[in-house]
């Protein structure tokens, strides 16, 4: 068994006890990267030299007795939306082809502080404005999309290159690739972690978070990323979170909300079935299932897009003035649409969001967490990224994928994607667990129970070997 | 001496000891009201029957030993923007000529809980969208404006009709009328008190607060109005504030910021002189004066208006669709302008606000409070509400008045207007003390020191008697 195949906990333990060196771990990650990259193109930039240097530094630190914890010496992939000091940061756009930031984004700085080693920058749908990441292949079937916008991070974790990759989630962009690539993905509560140094799609909906191979690792990485940062005015000043204590406490007595609407419409039968079976599994573990109606459901998407389109256009205003031709047609068209939006429409979306948040708060009076499919179907084909529903509706993959994820962005609630099953065709199917504000520990607890009860979490995609080995 | 002339503390003490009854206090207020109202028209609606009934109720409560505190049995004026159960609430607009709310606004409910007696609803500039309140005369010279938008509240307190009147402040609408009517006015920190049940001008800039005859009374009323309210998502859940302990601690050692820009431009010489003398007075009391440059000063007004105009137009969208003709031309024109505003411009104003708040936070690292003129000049003539500056600029009164007040709305910082002097022509001139977030106690402390050191706070305007007595 290669080192890259081991779970993070085992690798960490071997590093801590100096049975292995971070240099060996990073070597193994780079070998795996070269093996799968021709098929999936998960990375914009591979930082091989930096990785080897950081691994050597980690080795000598640990050798000197300065072991920093379970992330020390562990390979990290970083979505190319995040600033990385001295490393090109393109947001997968020609707009930033020459952009080399001088400082790390807040999350990258914190994970380096925890000892992580940068393997490379992962592909994103251009400026995170879409959910298919056209550059990249799904590790379970490279002819299919890896989801997005953090598609490169989903592919890199799913293919076993890294244990942790960073994503950002404005309408599902962590959970969608995690869902269709078969990884865990955690979008924390709005305000939990700093977005400083991450290109914005939509300030009031953007979240940073990790994609990982299992639930515990998501808690470890998220805890390291969390905390107040003056440079991100949305961050809330809370004590350093402990997401691990009690993660194995089980779900006995927990009230799991099962939506009777919204998350049940235009869903592939296999996906719907997995959500149902997952609910019954939790019930079998002692949880109580509580049917809930999603309130103001018809306003969720108008609110998401009413906020997102205008905020994205405000962010890209300068680039649209100077070099609109450097955007892809797809993203430029979306930005142009947002430029025409009226302030009153945006403000009404803000008002709707407040109403939705209030209504969801009431819904949570009767439940602890909500369980729903993460996305309505498996990875779409790259050549034809659409869903065709029974009633004749043809829905673009970005639209379909974000439809089920956006509620946690509009409400700001923490949401955890966990692999739950594989389709008959061998593609991953996940569920998301949506919690109360700043109750990440609780959704991780539910996710951990699921992980223990199924055998699907942590599998590495058997990407066709491209002869590089 | 009539009862209405006594300071609140004396009246309260007499009520508490049952030397006098709330019924007598209210009688005196109503007599004064009828005496001055022909000259100043401070009230849209006088609630004489309700006032007498509530006074009788207060009398019997106190007689039964249920004395609720210093506001029990004290006359209250309420800006007609605030919902009052069963009492017309027009926002001084034909749009709401027939509007009779079924419940009290949060502030009114809290003040009734504290035992206050509703004397009537005070005039506002239509929907608070202006700072001259054309319906109403200044009690110190009825040919002059009472400021606005809480002009009726300023006139009612200035003329001695009530001890406390409610105002709302989006660009100065508490401090402006308090300033030109010679009363105290307190705009609290954004989030301190609930705006539920108050017609909105601009959600992200609106604040509720009291106009009172002296600083202590502002602290008493504001404390009663403060607190979290689920119906106002901006409210912050903080313990019940104590604004009175230490109010008389003086200003020794306190660092008072003295602006070298923005608040010094286009100001009448008498007003500028009063601000300077007030600073020296505080220095004489042991405070330390610290010159500060207001950061990002050129962006303050674009930010204020970029937020306000769009939010106001979003609020009035329905009325503009159904009955635009019921607005005055002045306000309808302002709403139409906001309707044309783009979402990206609004969002850029939001971004600017964040930058301004950050820059002000840095400025406050070196000071405890900021001292500035409240408005750049005395009450303007109702027939010609303009300021003519030395350089030939002619500035409308609404624009001039809000220019100096808006910074505390954009930043959300608490600001206290205190009368500081009278002009040669006998018109009130005030200063404002702007504090750190949720440090109302500190600005009240500085205001109290000023009040004790001058002899101008608490004077009742000698409004010409109209023969009604």
Coordinates of C-alpha atoms in Angstrom, one line a residue, chain B residues 37-285:
Chain B
X37 CA -49.3 74.3 19.5
X38 CA -50.8 77.2 17.4
X39 CA -47.4 78.6 17.0
X40 CA -45.3 75.5 16.4
X41 CA -47.7 72.7 15.2
X42 CA -45.5 70.0 16.8
X43 CA -48.2 67.3 16.9
X44 CA -50.0 65.4 14.1
X45 CA -52.4 63.9 16.7
X46 CA -53.0 64.8 20.3
X47 CA -54.1 61.8 22.3
X48 CA -55.8 63.7 25.1
X49 CA -58.2 61.0 26.1
X50 CA -55.6 58.3 26.1
X51 CA -53.2 60.5 28.0
X52 CA -55.8 61.2 30.7
X53 CA -56.7 57.5 30.9
X54 CA -53.0 56.4 31.1
X55 CA -52.3 59.1 33.7
X56 CA -55.2 57.8 35.8
X57 CA -54.0 54.3 35.4
X58 CA -50.5 55.4 36.5
X59 CA -51.9 57.2 39.5
X60 CA -53.8 54.1 40.6
X61 CA -50.8 51.8 40.0
X62 CA -48.5 54.1 42.1
X63 CA -51.3 54.4 44.7
X64 CA -51.3 50.6 44.9
X65 CA -47.6 50.6 45.5
X66 CA -46.6 49.6 41.9
X67 CA -44.1 52.4 41.2
X68 CA -42.1 51.4 38.1
X69 CA -39.4 54.0 38.1
X70 CA -38.5 57.5 36.9
X71 CA -40.6 57.3 33.7
X72 CA -43.8 56.3 35.5
X73 CA -46.5 58.9 34.8
X74 CA -44.2 61.1 32.6
X75 CA -45.6 62.6 29.4
X76 CA -44.2 61.2 26.1
X77 CA -44.4 62.5 22.6
X78 CA -44.0 59.9 19.8
X79 CA -42.8 60.7 16.3
X80 CA -45.6 59.7 13.9
X81 CA -43.3 57.2 12.3
X82 CA -43.7 54.9 15.3
X83 CA -46.7 52.6 15.4
X84 CA -49.1 53.3 18.3
X85 CA -51.9 50.9 19.0
X86 CA -55.3 52.4 18.1
X87 CA -53.8 55.8 17.3
X88 CA -53.3 57.1 13.8
X89 CA -49.8 56.7 12.6
X90 CA -49.3 58.7 9.4
X91 CA -45.6 59.3 9.0
X92 CA -46.8 62.8 8.2
X93 CA -47.8 61.5 4.7
X94 CA -51.1 61.2 2.8
X95 CA -49.9 57.7 2.0
X96 CA -50.9 56.7 5.6
X97 CA -53.7 59.1 6.3
X98 CA -55.9 56.3 7.4
X99 CA -53.3 54.1 9.0
X100 CA -54.2 53.0 12.6
X101 CA -51.9 50.2 13.8
X102 CA -53.2 47.5 16.0
X103 CA -50.0 47.1 18.1
X104 CA -47.4 49.4 19.5
X105 CA -43.9 49.7 18.1
X106 CA -41.2 48.1 20.2
X107 CA -40.0 51.4 21.7
X108 CA -43.5 52.6 22.6
X109 CA -44.4 49.3 24.2
X110 CA -41.2 49.4 26.3
X111 CA -41.8 53.0 27.4
X112 CA -45.5 52.2 28.3
X113 CA -44.1 49.3 30.2
X114 CA -42.0 51.8 32.1
X115 CA -45.2 53.8 32.8
X116 CA -45.0 56.7 30.3
X117 CA -48.1 58.5 29.2
X118 CA -48.7 59.2 25.5
X119 CA -49.5 62.8 24.9
X120 CA -49.6 62.7 21.1
X121 CA -47.9 61.9 17.9
X122 CA -45.3 64.4 16.7
X123 CA -44.7 65.7 13.2
X124 CA -42.0 64.3 11.0
X125 CA -40.6 65.3 7.6
X126 CA -42.7 63.0 5.3
X127 CA -41.5 59.5 6.0
X128 CA -38.4 61.0 7.6
X129 CA -37.1 61.8 4.2
X130 CA -35.8 65.3 4.9
X131 CA -34.5 67.4 7.7
X132 CA -36.7 70.5 7.8
X133 CA -40.2 69.2 8.9
X134 CA -42.1 71.9 6.9
X135 CA -45.3 71.5 9.0
X136 CA -43.7 72.6 12.2
X137 CA -42.1 75.8 13.8
X138 CA -39.0 76.0 15.9
X139 CA -40.0 76.9 19.5
X140 CA -37.2 79.4 19.8
X141 CA -38.5 81.2 16.6
X142 CA -41.6 79.7 14.9
X143 CA -40.5 81.4 11.6
X144 CA -37.6 79.0 11.6
X145 CA -37.4 75.2 11.0
X146 CA -37.3 72.8 13.9
X147 CA -34.9 70.6 12.0
X148 CA -35.9 67.1 11.2
X149 CA -36.9 64.7 10.4
X150 CA -38.0 64.4 14.1
X151 CA -39.0 68.1 14.0
X152 CA -42.2 67.7 16.0
X153 CA -40.3 65.9 18.7
X154 CA -37.7 68.6 18.8
X155 CA -40.3 71.3 19.0
X156 CA -42.4 69.5 21.6
X157 CA -39.5 68.9 24.0
X158 CA -38.0 72.4 23.3
X159 CA -41.3 74.0 24.1
X160 CA -41.6 72.1 27.3
X161 CA -44.7 70.1 26.3
X162 CA -43.2 66.7 27.1
X163 CA -40.1 65.6 28.9
X164 CA -39.3 62.8 26.4
X165 CA -40.1 62.5 22.7
X166 CA -39.1 59.7 20.4
X167 CA -37.1 60.4 17.3
X168 CA -35.5 58.3 14.6
X169 CA -32.1 59.0 13.1
X170 CA -31.0 57.9 9.6
X171 CA -28.8 60.9 8.7
X172 CA -29.2 62.9 11.9
X173 CA -33.0 63.0 12.4
X174 CA -32.7 62.9 16.2
X175 CA -29.7 65.1 16.6
X176 CA -30.6 67.8 14.0
X177 CA -34.0 68.8 15.6
X178 CA -32.4 68.4 19.1
X179 CA -29.6 70.7 18.0
X180 CA -31.7 73.5 16.5
X181 CA -34.5 73.2 19.1
X182 CA -32.0 73.2 22.1
X183 CA -32.7 69.8 23.5
X184 CA -30.6 66.7 24.2
X185 CA -30.8 64.0 21.5
X186 CA -29.3 60.5 21.7
X187 CA -28.7 58.3 18.6
X188 CA -27.6 55.0 20.1
X189 CA -25.2 52.4 18.5
X190 CA -26.7 50.6 15.5
X191 CA -28.2 47.5 17.0
X192 CA -28.8 48.8 20.5
X193 CA -32.6 49.3 20.2
X194 CA -35.3 47.7 18.2
X195 CA -36.8 49.5 15.2
X196 CA -39.8 47.1 15.0
X197 CA -43.0 49.0 14.3
X198 CA -41.2 52.1 13.1
X199 CA -41.6 53.1 9.4
X200 CA -38.2 52.6 7.8
X201 CA -36.3 55.2 5.8
X202 CA -33.2 53.1 5.4
X203 CA -32.8 49.8 7.3
X204 CA -29.1 49.8 7.5
X205 CA -28.9 53.4 8.7
X206 CA -32.1 53.8 10.8
X207 CA -31.8 54.2 14.6
X208 CA -34.4 54.9 17.3
X209 CA -33.7 57.2 20.3
X210 CA -35.0 59.9 22.5
X211 CA -35.0 63.7 22.6
X212 CA -35.0 64.9 26.2
X213 CA -34.4 68.1 28.2
X214 CA -31.2 66.9 29.7
X215 CA -28.5 64.2 29.5
X216 CA -29.6 62.0 32.4
X217 CA -33.1 61.8 31.0
X218 CA -31.7 60.6 27.6
X219 CA -29.9 57.9 29.5
X220 CA -33.0 56.8 31.3
X221 CA -35.2 56.8 28.2
X222 CA -32.6 55.1 26.1
X223 CA -32.0 52.3 28.7
X224 CA -35.7 51.6 28.7
X225 CA -35.8 51.4 24.9
X226 CA -32.7 49.2 24.6
X227 CA -32.5 45.5 24.1
X228 CA -32.6 42.6 21.7
X229 CA -35.8 42.1 19.7
X230 CA -36.2 39.2 17.3
X231 CA -38.4 41.4 15.1
X232 CA -35.4 43.7 14.4
X233 CA -32.6 41.5 13.0
X234 CA -30.1 44.3 13.6
X235 CA -30.5 44.3 17.3
X236 CA -27.7 42.8 19.3
X237 CA -28.4 40.6 22.4
X238 CA -26.6 42.5 25.1
X239 CA -27.4 42.7 28.9
X240 CA -29.7 45.6 29.9
X241 CA -27.5 48.7 29.8
X242 CA -26.8 50.9 32.8
X243 CA -26.3 54.4 31.5
X244 CA -26.5 56.2 34.8
X245 CA -23.8 54.7 37.1
X246 CA -20.8 56.9 36.7
X247 CA -22.5 59.5 34.6
X248 CA -21.2 62.2 37.0
X249 CA -17.6 60.8 37.0
X250 CA -16.3 63.8 35.0
X251 CA -14.0 63.9 32.0
X252 CA -10.6 64.0 33.7
X253 CA -8.1 62.1 31.6
X254 CA -10.6 61.4 28.8
X255 CA -9.2 61.8 25.3
X256 CA -11.4 64.0 23.2
X257 CA -10.9 63.8 19.5
X258 CA -11.1 67.2 17.8
X259 CA -11.5 66.9 14.0
X260 CA -9.2 69.0 11.9
X261 CA -11.3 68.4 8.7
X262 CA -14.8 67.6 7.5
X263 CA -16.5 69.0 10.6
X264 CA -14.7 72.3 10.0
X265 CA -15.8 73.0 6.5
X266 CA -18.9 75.2 5.7
X267 CA -19.7 75.9 9.3
X268 CA -21.2 79.1 10.6
X269 CA -18.7 81.1 12.6
X270 CA -20.8 81.1 15.8
X271 CA -21.2 77.3 15.6
X272 CA -17.5 76.7 15.0
X273 CA -16.7 79.0 17.9
X274 CA -19.1 77.1 20.2
X275 CA -17.4 73.8 19.3
X276 CA -14.0 75.3 20.0
X277 CA -15.1 76.8 23.3
X278 CA -16.8 73.5 24.3
X279 CA -13.5 71.7 23.6
X280 CA -11.6 74.2 25.8
X281 CA -14.2 73.8 28.5
X282 CA -13.7 70.0 28.5
X283 CA -10.0 70.6 28.6
X284 CA -10.5 72.8 31.6
X285 CA -12.3 70.0 33.3

